[in-house]
Amino acid sequence: MPSLKNIIGDLLSPTMICLFLLVAGGVLLWRDRKGLGRVLIGTGLTLLLIFSNRAVADLLIRSLEQDYPPATATSTAECQFIAVLGGGHGNDTAQPWTNRLAGASLARLVEAVRLARLNPHAKLIFCGPVLPNNSSHAVALAGAAAELGLDPQRFILFTEVHDTHDEVLAIRAEVGLRRVALVTSAWHLPRAMSLAGGAGLNAVACPADYLSPNAGTSTAMWAEFGLSGLGITSRATREYLGIAWTALRGQR
């Protein structure tokens, strides 16, 4: 069942804001309030263009992704654990685990495998609940890691966690004050690290899954409009709302 924060996040997404303005404007036109109706429709269409612009999307997501540098052998040398925060996966059991992972989850896992090879004595922690009509996401991550050659004896699974706050609390309870490499999407790290700090977790930020992997926002991006830009803008907006939510709840 969707939580309150997920419902609020959905309602305040760029797509829903534009849809509300367009529908409200259409209703007002139908009720012969043409002036205000046209203003709302025009505003909705203008915002939709802005939100779907690739350069706008790039600037918004980059502001999240540039907070932490990529992890290196030096920055993670003292990490006794490598924790991978959960994402999503499919339920087609005919596919190997690596094919079932969602794009963000696969990118996080690849980064964790890289770090595991740099730190061969570190344990790997996989987080993720049981999904509807599916297996636990932690099991899916562990299965994919084993397919990529890691020893399952190194794995620790948390299957009763449902959000990032749950995950960092579970990791903190397991590792204590020992250092852990915290692997998640670069755009998710500001929120994850603030929650980790609030939980007293001795974490090293390890970004993966960059949605803005280029060195900068190119001029050509200002002429690009589409679902890709809208999706990235929505992701950035949701993260900023998540950061605000954690602050309101005193979890940082």
PDB file of C-alpha atoms in Angstrom:
ATOM      1  CA  MET A   1       0.000   0.000   0.000  1.00  0.00           C
ATOM      2  CA  PRO A   2       1.493   3.419  -0.927  1.00  0.00           C
ATOM      3  CA  SER A   3       2.819   5.441   2.016  1.00  0.00           C
ATOM      4  CA  LEU A   4       1.894   9.067   2.677  1.00  0.00           C
ATOM      5  CA  LYS A   5       5.290  10.295   1.465  1.00  0.00           C
ATOM      6  CA  ASN A   6       4.911   8.369  -1.804  1.00  0.00           C
ATOM      7  CA  ILE A   7       1.429   9.792  -2.370  1.00  0.00           C
ATOM      8  CA  ILE A   8       2.675  13.340  -1.709  1.00  0.00           C
ATOM      9  CA  GLY A   9       5.643  12.739  -3.990  1.00  0.00           C
ATOM     10  CA  ASP A  10       3.377  11.562  -6.798  1.00  0.00           C
ATOM     11  CA  LEU A  11       0.986  14.487  -6.420  1.00  0.00           C
ATOM     12  CA  LEU A  12       3.825  17.031  -6.474  1.00  0.00           C
ATOM     13  CA  SER A  13       5.632  15.501  -9.443  1.00  0.00           C
ATOM     14  CA  PRO A  14       6.101  17.742 -12.507  1.00  0.00           C
ATOM     15  CA  THR A  15       3.822  15.527 -14.590  1.00  0.00           C
ATOM     16  CA  MET A  16       0.968  15.703 -12.079  1.00  0.00           C
ATOM     17  CA  ILE A  17       1.347  19.475 -11.643  1.00  0.00           C
ATOM     18  CA  CYS A  18       1.103  19.997 -15.413  1.00  0.00           C
ATOM     19  CA  LEU A  19      -1.811  17.567 -15.687  1.00  0.00           C
ATOM     20  CA  PHE A  20      -3.692  19.355 -12.902  1.00  0.00           C
ATOM     21  CA  LEU A  21      -3.222  22.734 -14.594  1.00  0.00           C
ATOM     22  CA  LEU A  22      -4.343  21.393 -17.983  1.00  0.00           C
ATOM     23  CA  VAL A  23      -7.401  19.630 -16.578  1.00  0.00           C
ATOM     24  CA  ALA A  24      -8.350  22.613 -14.418  1.00  0.00           C
ATOM     25  CA  GLY A  25      -7.956  24.917 -17.418  1.00  0.00           C
ATOM     26  CA  GLY A  26     -10.112  22.627 -19.569  1.00  0.00           C
ATOM     27  CA  VAL A  27     -12.855  22.555 -16.923  1.00  0.00           C
ATOM     28  CA  LEU A  28     -12.839  26.346 -16.692  1.00  0.00           C
ATOM     29  CA  LEU A  29     -13.090  26.669 -20.478  1.00  0.00           C
ATOM     30  CA  TRP A  30     -16.034  24.279 -20.442  1.00  0.00           C
ATOM     31  CA  ARG A  31     -17.698  26.432 -17.769  1.00  0.00           C
ATOM     32  CA  ASP A  32     -17.159  29.567 -19.909  1.00  0.00           C
ATOM     33  CA  ARG A  33     -14.429  31.000 -17.696  1.00  0.00           C
ATOM     34  CA  LYS A  34     -12.212  31.321 -20.742  1.00  0.00           C
ATOM     35  CA  GLY A  35      -9.733  33.898 -19.435  1.00  0.00           C
ATOM     36  CA  LEU A  36      -8.542  31.928 -16.417  1.00  0.00           C
ATOM     37  CA  GLY A  37      -8.910  28.656 -18.304  1.00  0.00           C
ATOM     38  CA  ARG A  38      -6.535  29.796 -21.025  1.00  0.00           C
ATOM     39  CA  VAL A  39      -4.049  31.055 -18.431  1.00  0.00           C
ATOM     40  CA  LEU A  40      -4.003  27.664 -16.671  1.00  0.00           C
ATOM     41  CA  ILE A  41      -3.681  25.727 -19.922  1.00  0.00           C
ATOM     42  CA  GLY A  42      -0.913  28.044 -21.128  1.00  0.00           C
ATOM     43  CA  THR A  43       0.895  27.701 -17.791  1.00  0.00           C
ATOM     44  CA  GLY A  44       0.552  23.924 -17.864  1.00  0.00           C
ATOM     45  CA  LEU A  45       1.947  23.662 -21.399  1.00  0.00           C
ATOM     46  CA  THR A  46       4.797  26.066 -20.624  1.00  0.00           C
ATOM     47  CA  LEU A  47       5.786  24.134 -17.510  1.00  0.00           C
ATOM     48  CA  LEU A  48       5.578  20.869 -19.419  1.00  0.00           C
ATOM     49  CA  LEU A  49       8.036  22.227 -21.980  1.00  0.00           C
ATOM     50  CA  ILE A  50      10.372  23.461 -19.243  1.00  0.00           C
ATOM     51  CA  PHE A  51      10.220  20.206 -17.281  1.00  0.00           C
ATOM     52  CA  SER A  52      10.865  18.131 -20.418  1.00  0.00           C
ATOM     53  CA  ASN A  53      13.865  20.189 -21.524  1.00  0.00           C
ATOM     54  CA  ARG A  54      17.047  18.107 -21.354  1.00  0.00           C
ATOM     55  CA  ALA A  55      19.227  20.992 -20.181  1.00  0.00           C
ATOM     56  CA  VAL A  56      16.862  21.879 -17.315  1.00  0.00           C
ATOM     57  CA  ALA A  57      16.756  18.220 -16.332  1.00  0.00           C
ATOM     58  CA  ASP A  58      20.546  17.977 -16.508  1.00  0.00           C
ATOM     59  CA  LEU A  59      21.081  21.014 -14.288  1.00  0.00           C
ATOM     60  CA  LEU A  60      18.596  19.773 -11.687  1.00  0.00           C
ATOM     61  CA  ILE A  61      19.981  16.239 -11.454  1.00  0.00           C
ATOM     62  CA  ARG A  62      23.599  17.433 -11.623  1.00  0.00           C
ATOM     63  CA  SER A  63      23.025  19.550  -8.508  1.00  0.00           C
ATOM     64  CA  LEU A  64      22.366  16.281  -6.660  1.00  0.00           C
ATOM     65  CA  GLU A  65      24.950  14.087  -8.349  1.00  0.00           C
ATOM     66  CA  GLN A  66      27.955  16.354  -7.815  1.00  0.00           C
ATOM     67  CA  ASP A  67      27.841  16.314  -4.009  1.00  0.00           C
ATOM     68  CA  TYR A  68      30.152  13.288  -3.716  1.00  0.00           C
ATOM     69  CA  PRO A  69      33.098  12.211  -5.908  1.00  0.00           C
ATOM     70  CA  PRO A  70      33.361   8.667  -7.307  1.00  0.00           C
ATOM     71  CA  ALA A  71      34.689   6.072  -4.877  1.00  0.00           C
ATOM     72  CA  THR A  72      38.306   4.941  -5.225  1.00  0.00           C
ATOM     73  CA  ALA A  73      40.524   2.241  -3.772  1.00  0.00           C
ATOM     74  CA  THR A  74      41.938   4.869  -1.407  1.00  0.00           C
ATOM     75  CA  SER A  75      38.606   6.276  -0.195  1.00  0.00           C
ATOM     76  CA  THR A  76      37.204   2.800   0.535  1.00  0.00           C
ATOM     77  CA  ALA A  77      40.421   1.163   1.805  1.00  0.00           C
ATOM     78  CA  GLU A  78      39.218   1.034   5.428  1.00  0.00           C
ATOM     79  CA  CYS A  79      35.681  -0.149   4.601  1.00  0.00           C
ATOM     80  CA  GLN A  80      34.882  -3.536   6.116  1.00  0.00           C
ATOM     81  CA  PHE A  81      31.433  -3.572   4.532  1.00  0.00           C
ATOM     82  CA  ILE A  82      29.950  -2.590   1.170  1.00  0.00           C
ATOM     83  CA  ALA A  83      26.222  -1.853   1.411  1.00  0.00           C
ATOM     84  CA  VAL A  84      23.995  -1.652  -1.662  1.00  0.00           C
ATOM     85  CA  LEU A  85      20.713   0.206  -1.195  1.00  0.00           C
ATOM     86  CA  GLY A  86      17.652  -1.306  -2.834  1.00  0.00           C
ATOM     87  CA  GLY A  87      15.880  -0.460  -6.072  1.00  0.00           C
ATOM     88  CA  GLY A  88      13.659  -2.769  -8.094  1.00  0.00           C
ATOM     89  CA  HIS A  89      13.614  -5.929 -10.177  1.00  0.00           C
ATOM     90  CA  GLY A  90      11.303  -7.990 -12.354  1.00  0.00           C
ATOM     91  CA  ASN A  91       9.691 -11.360 -11.653  1.00  0.00           C
ATOM     92  CA  ASP A  92      10.495 -13.300 -14.841  1.00  0.00           C
ATOM     93  CA  THR A  93      12.176 -16.373 -13.354  1.00  0.00           C
ATOM     94  CA  ALA A  94      13.273 -17.525 -16.819  1.00  0.00           C
ATOM     95  CA  GLN A  95      15.788 -14.660 -16.787  1.00  0.00           C
ATOM     96  CA  PRO A  96      19.072 -14.605 -14.856  1.00  0.00           C
ATOM     97  CA  TRP A  97      19.141 -12.276 -11.884  1.00  0.00           C
ATOM     98  CA  THR A  98      21.306  -9.745 -13.739  1.00  0.00           C
ATOM     99  CA  ASN A  99      18.595  -9.363 -16.389  1.00  0.00           C
ATOM    100  CA  ARG A 100      15.847  -8.992 -13.804  1.00  0.00           C
ATOM    101  CA  LEU A 101      17.390  -6.007 -12.043  1.00  0.00           C
ATOM    102  CA  ALA A 102      16.059  -2.545 -12.877  1.00  0.00           C
ATOM    103  CA  GLY A 103      18.546  -0.166 -14.481  1.00  0.00           C
ATOM    104  CA  ALA A 104      19.377   1.729 -11.283  1.00  0.00           C
ATOM    105  CA  SER A 105      19.760  -1.496  -9.287  1.00  0.00           C
ATOM    106  CA  LEU A 106      22.070  -3.026 -11.881  1.00  0.00           C
ATOM    107  CA  ALA A 107      24.244   0.098 -11.945  1.00  0.00           C
ATOM    108  CA  ARG A 108      24.486   0.063  -8.140  1.00  0.00           C
ATOM    109  CA  LEU A 109      25.414  -3.608  -8.154  1.00  0.00           C
ATOM    110  CA  VAL A 110      28.114  -3.131 -10.795  1.00  0.00           C
ATOM    111  CA  GLU A 111      29.691  -0.437  -8.614  1.00  0.00           C
ATOM    112  CA  ALA A 112      29.496  -2.739  -5.583  1.00  0.00           C
ATOM    113  CA  VAL A 113      31.189  -5.558  -7.528  1.00  0.00           C
ATOM    114  CA  ARG A 114      33.976  -3.153  -8.546  1.00  0.00           C
ATOM    115  CA  LEU A 115      34.485  -2.117  -4.930  1.00  0.00           C
ATOM    116  CA  ALA A 116      34.313  -5.729  -3.740  1.00  0.00           C
ATOM    117  CA  ARG A 117      37.219  -6.577  -6.017  1.00  0.00           C
ATOM    118  CA  LEU A 118      39.186  -3.602  -4.712  1.00  0.00           C
ATOM    119  CA  ASN A 119      38.388  -4.710  -1.131  1.00  0.00           C
ATOM    120  CA  PRO A 120      38.412  -8.543  -1.217  1.00  0.00           C
ATOM    121  CA  HIS A 121      37.908  -8.913   2.540  1.00  0.00           C
ATOM    122  CA  ALA A 122      34.840  -6.664   2.786  1.00  0.00           C
ATOM    123  CA  LYS A 123      31.411  -8.143   3.408  1.00  0.00           C
ATOM    124  CA  LEU A 124      28.572  -7.127   1.093  1.00  0.00           C
ATOM    125  CA  ILE A 125      25.216  -6.003   2.456  1.00  0.00           C
ATOM    126  CA  PHE A 126      22.199  -6.153   0.144  1.00  0.00           C
ATOM    127  CA  CYS A 127      18.985  -4.352   1.085  1.00  0.00           C
ATOM    128  CA  GLY A 128      15.458  -4.677  -0.244  1.00  0.00           C
ATOM    129  CA  PRO A 129      12.019  -5.935   0.797  1.00  0.00           C
ATOM    130  CA  VAL A 130       9.853  -8.651  -0.690  1.00  0.00           C
ATOM    131  CA  LEU A 131       8.069  -7.059  -3.653  1.00  0.00           C
ATOM    132  CA  PRO A 132       4.441  -7.855  -4.664  1.00  0.00           C
ATOM    133  CA  ASN A 133       4.283 -11.136  -6.631  1.00  0.00           C
ATOM    134  CA  ASN A 134       8.050 -11.274  -6.479  1.00  0.00           C
ATOM    135  CA  SER A 135      11.051 -12.290  -4.410  1.00  0.00           C
ATOM    136  CA  SER A 136      12.982 -10.092  -2.011  1.00  0.00           C
ATOM    137  CA  HIS A 137      15.035  -7.413  -3.720  1.00  0.00           C
ATOM    138  CA  ALA A 138      17.951  -8.231  -1.424  1.00  0.00           C
ATOM    139  CA  VAL A 139      17.807 -11.810  -2.737  1.00  0.00           C
ATOM    140  CA  ALA A 140      17.775 -10.500  -6.314  1.00  0.00           C
ATOM    141  CA  LEU A 141      20.863  -8.351  -5.699  1.00  0.00           C
ATOM    142  CA  ALA A 142      22.671 -11.225  -4.015  1.00  0.00           C
ATOM    143  CA  GLY A 143      21.750 -13.598  -6.836  1.00  0.00           C
ATOM    144  CA  ALA A 144      23.061 -11.175  -9.445  1.00  0.00           C
ATOM    145  CA  ALA A 145      26.263 -10.605  -7.451  1.00  0.00           C
ATOM    146  CA  ALA A 146      26.864 -14.354  -7.337  1.00  0.00           C
ATOM    147  CA  GLU A 147      26.284 -14.550 -11.104  1.00  0.00           C
ATOM    148  CA  LEU A 148      28.969 -11.871 -11.495  1.00  0.00           C
ATOM    149  CA  GLY A 149      31.460 -14.010  -9.591  1.00  0.00           C
ATOM    150  CA  LEU A 150      31.293 -12.876  -5.979  1.00  0.00           C
ATOM    151  CA  ASP A 151      31.369 -15.422  -3.163  1.00  0.00           C
ATOM    152  CA  PRO A 152      27.945 -15.742  -1.454  1.00  0.00           C
ATOM    153  CA  GLN A 153      29.773 -16.364   1.821  1.00  0.00           C
ATOM    154  CA  ARG A 154      30.498 -12.631   1.825  1.00  0.00           C
ATOM    155  CA  PHE A 155      26.824 -11.641   1.647  1.00  0.00           C
ATOM    156  CA  ILE A 156      24.536 -10.226   4.338  1.00  0.00           C
ATOM    157  CA  LEU A 157      20.868  -9.722   3.369  1.00  0.00           C
ATOM    158  CA  PHE A 158      18.274  -7.366   4.862  1.00  0.00           C
ATOM    159  CA  THR A 159      14.821  -8.249   3.539  1.00  0.00           C
ATOM    160  CA  GLU A 160      12.611  -6.428   6.073  1.00  0.00           C
ATOM    161  CA  VAL A 161      13.515  -2.872   5.082  1.00  0.00           C
ATOM    162  CA  HIS A 162      11.100  -0.691   3.110  1.00  0.00           C
ATOM    163  CA  ASP A 163      12.829   2.654   2.571  1.00  0.00           C
ATOM    164  CA  THR A 164      16.225   4.326   2.841  1.00  0.00           C
ATOM    165  CA  HIS A 165      15.761   5.163   6.510  1.00  0.00           C
ATOM    166  CA  ASP A 166      15.012   1.518   7.318  1.00  0.00           C
ATOM    167  CA  GLU A 167      18.079   0.473   5.348  1.00  0.00           C
ATOM    168  CA  VAL A 168      20.562   2.744   7.118  1.00  0.00           C
ATOM    169  CA  LEU A 169      19.177   1.768  10.533  1.00  0.00           C
ATOM    170  CA  ALA A 170      19.545  -1.932   9.694  1.00  0.00           C
ATOM    171  CA  ILE A 171      23.076  -1.395   8.376  1.00  0.00           C
ATOM    172  CA  ARG A 172      24.031   0.625  11.481  1.00  0.00           C
ATOM    173  CA  ALA A 173      22.736  -2.155  13.741  1.00  0.00           C
ATOM    174  CA  GLU A 174      24.860  -4.703  11.841  1.00  0.00           C
ATOM    175  CA  VAL A 175      28.143  -2.832  11.445  1.00  0.00           C
ATOM    176  CA  GLY A 176      28.210  -0.614  14.519  1.00  0.00           C
ATOM    177  CA  LEU A 177      30.926   2.026  14.181  1.00  0.00           C
ATOM    178  CA  ARG A 178      32.891   0.152  11.535  1.00  0.00           C
ATOM    179  CA  ARG A 179      33.260   1.879   8.190  1.00  0.00           C
ATOM    180  CA  VAL A 180      30.913   0.961   5.348  1.00  0.00           C
ATOM    181  CA  ALA A 181      30.950   1.862   1.668  1.00  0.00           C
ATOM    182  CA  LEU A 182      27.414   3.058   0.943  1.00  0.00           C
ATOM    183  CA  VAL A 183      26.484   2.369  -2.689  1.00  0.00           C
ATOM    184  CA  THR A 184      23.460   3.972  -4.282  1.00  0.00           C
ATOM    185  CA  SER A 185      22.558   6.158  -7.243  1.00  0.00           C
ATOM    186  CA  ALA A 186      24.495   9.441  -7.347  1.00  0.00           C
ATOM    187  CA  TRP A 187      21.235  11.431  -7.335  1.00  0.00           C
ATOM    188  CA  HIS A 188      20.090   9.532  -4.218  1.00  0.00           C
ATOM    189  CA  LEU A 189      23.304   9.943  -2.228  1.00  0.00           C
ATOM    190  CA  PRO A 190      22.593  13.374  -0.650  1.00  0.00           C
ATOM    191  CA  ARG A 191      19.462  11.987   1.007  1.00  0.00           C
ATOM    192  CA  ALA A 192      21.051   8.627   1.840  1.00  0.00           C
ATOM    193  CA  MET A 193      24.134  10.200   3.408  1.00  0.00           C
ATOM    194  CA  SER A 194      22.075  12.636   5.472  1.00  0.00           C
ATOM    195  CA  LEU A 195      20.048   9.714   6.807  1.00  0.00           C
ATOM    196  CA  ALA A 196      23.242   7.761   7.441  1.00  0.00           C
ATOM    197  CA  GLY A 197      24.649  10.678   9.403  1.00  0.00           C
ATOM    198  CA  GLY A 198      21.473  10.915  11.445  1.00  0.00           C
ATOM    199  CA  ALA A 199      21.703   7.198  12.245  1.00  0.00           C
ATOM    200  CA  GLY A 200      25.366   7.441  13.269  1.00  0.00           C
ATOM    201  CA  LEU A 201      26.525   5.270  10.366  1.00  0.00           C
ATOM    202  CA  ASN A 202      30.224   5.617   9.497  1.00  0.00           C
ATOM    203  CA  ALA A 203      29.597   5.710   5.745  1.00  0.00           C
ATOM    204  CA  VAL A 204      31.719   6.480   2.704  1.00  0.00           C
ATOM    205  CA  ALA A 205      29.638   7.734  -0.219  1.00  0.00           C
ATOM    206  CA  CYS A 206      29.959   5.553  -3.330  1.00  0.00           C
ATOM    207  CA  PRO A 207      27.909   6.991  -6.206  1.00  0.00           C
ATOM    208  CA  ALA A 208      26.641   4.956  -9.156  1.00  0.00           C
ATOM    209  CA  ASP A 209      23.957   5.241 -11.843  1.00  0.00           C
ATOM    210  CA  TYR A 210      24.690   8.799 -12.950  1.00  0.00           C
ATOM    211  CA  LEU A 211      21.855  10.357 -14.953  1.00  0.00           C
ATOM    212  CA  SER A 212      24.159  13.235 -15.918  1.00  0.00           C
ATOM    213  CA  PRO A 213      27.450  11.493 -16.777  1.00  0.00           C
ATOM    214  CA  ASN A 214      28.787  14.241 -19.072  1.00  0.00           C
ATOM    215  CA  ALA A 215      31.321  16.850 -17.974  1.00  0.00           C
ATOM    216  CA  GLY A 216      28.773  19.666 -18.319  1.00  0.00           C
ATOM    217  CA  THR A 217      25.456  20.791 -19.775  1.00  0.00           C
ATOM    218  CA  SER A 218      25.930  21.287 -23.505  1.00  0.00           C
ATOM    219  CA  THR A 219      24.322  24.078 -25.506  1.00  0.00           C
ATOM    220  CA  ALA A 220      22.575  21.510 -27.707  1.00  0.00           C
ATOM    221  CA  MET A 221      20.634  20.210 -24.696  1.00  0.00           C
ATOM    222  CA  TRP A 222      18.618  23.433 -24.574  1.00  0.00           C
ATOM    223  CA  ALA A 223      17.008  22.414 -27.863  1.00  0.00           C
ATOM    224  CA  GLU A 224      16.134  18.897 -26.653  1.00  0.00           C
ATOM    225  CA  PHE A 225      12.642  18.172 -25.333  1.00  0.00           C
ATOM    226  CA  GLY A 226      11.137  14.783 -24.532  1.00  0.00           C
ATOM    227  CA  LEU A 227      10.177  12.098 -22.069  1.00  0.00           C
ATOM    228  CA  SER A 228      13.810  11.555 -21.103  1.00  0.00           C
ATOM    229  CA  GLY A 229      14.109  15.100 -19.800  1.00  0.00           C
ATOM    230  CA  LEU A 230      10.743  14.894 -18.058  1.00  0.00           C
ATOM    231  CA  GLY A 231      11.739  11.639 -16.372  1.00  0.00           C
ATOM    232  CA  ILE A 232      15.007  13.072 -15.061  1.00  0.00           C
ATOM    233  CA  THR A 233      13.292  16.269 -13.861  1.00  0.00           C
ATOM    234  CA  SER A 234      10.719  14.125 -12.048  1.00  0.00           C
ATOM    235  CA  ARG A 235      13.486  12.085 -10.420  1.00  0.00           C
ATOM    236  CA  ALA A 236      15.305  15.213  -9.224  1.00  0.00           C
ATOM    237  CA  THR A 237      12.076  16.742  -7.910  1.00  0.00           C
ATOM    238  CA  ARG A 238      11.238  13.578  -6.011  1.00  0.00           C
ATOM    239  CA  GLU A 239      14.689  13.554  -4.402  1.00  0.00           C
ATOM    240  CA  TYR A 240      14.386  17.167  -3.271  1.00  0.00           C
ATOM    241  CA  LEU A 241      10.994  16.348  -1.773  1.00  0.00           C
ATOM    242  CA  GLY A 242      12.551  13.334  -0.052  1.00  0.00           C
ATOM    243  CA  ILE A 243      15.299  15.495   1.426  1.00  0.00           C
ATOM    244  CA  ALA A 244      12.682  17.942   2.724  1.00  0.00           C
ATOM    245  CA  TRP A 245      10.644  15.057   4.171  1.00  0.00           C
ATOM    246  CA  THR A 246      13.613  13.638   6.090  1.00  0.00           C
ATOM    247  CA  ALA A 247      14.382  17.098   7.453  1.00  0.00           C
ATOM    248  CA  LEU A 248      10.772  17.588   8.593  1.00  0.00           C
ATOM    249  CA  ARG A 249      10.875  14.235  10.384  1.00  0.00           C
ATOM    250  CA  GLY A 250      14.221  14.998  12.053  1.00  0.00           C
ATOM    251  CA  GLN A 251      15.935  11.991  10.467  1.00  0.00           C
ATOM    252  CA  ARG A 252      19.009  13.866   9.225  1.00  0.00           C
TER     253      ARG A 252
END
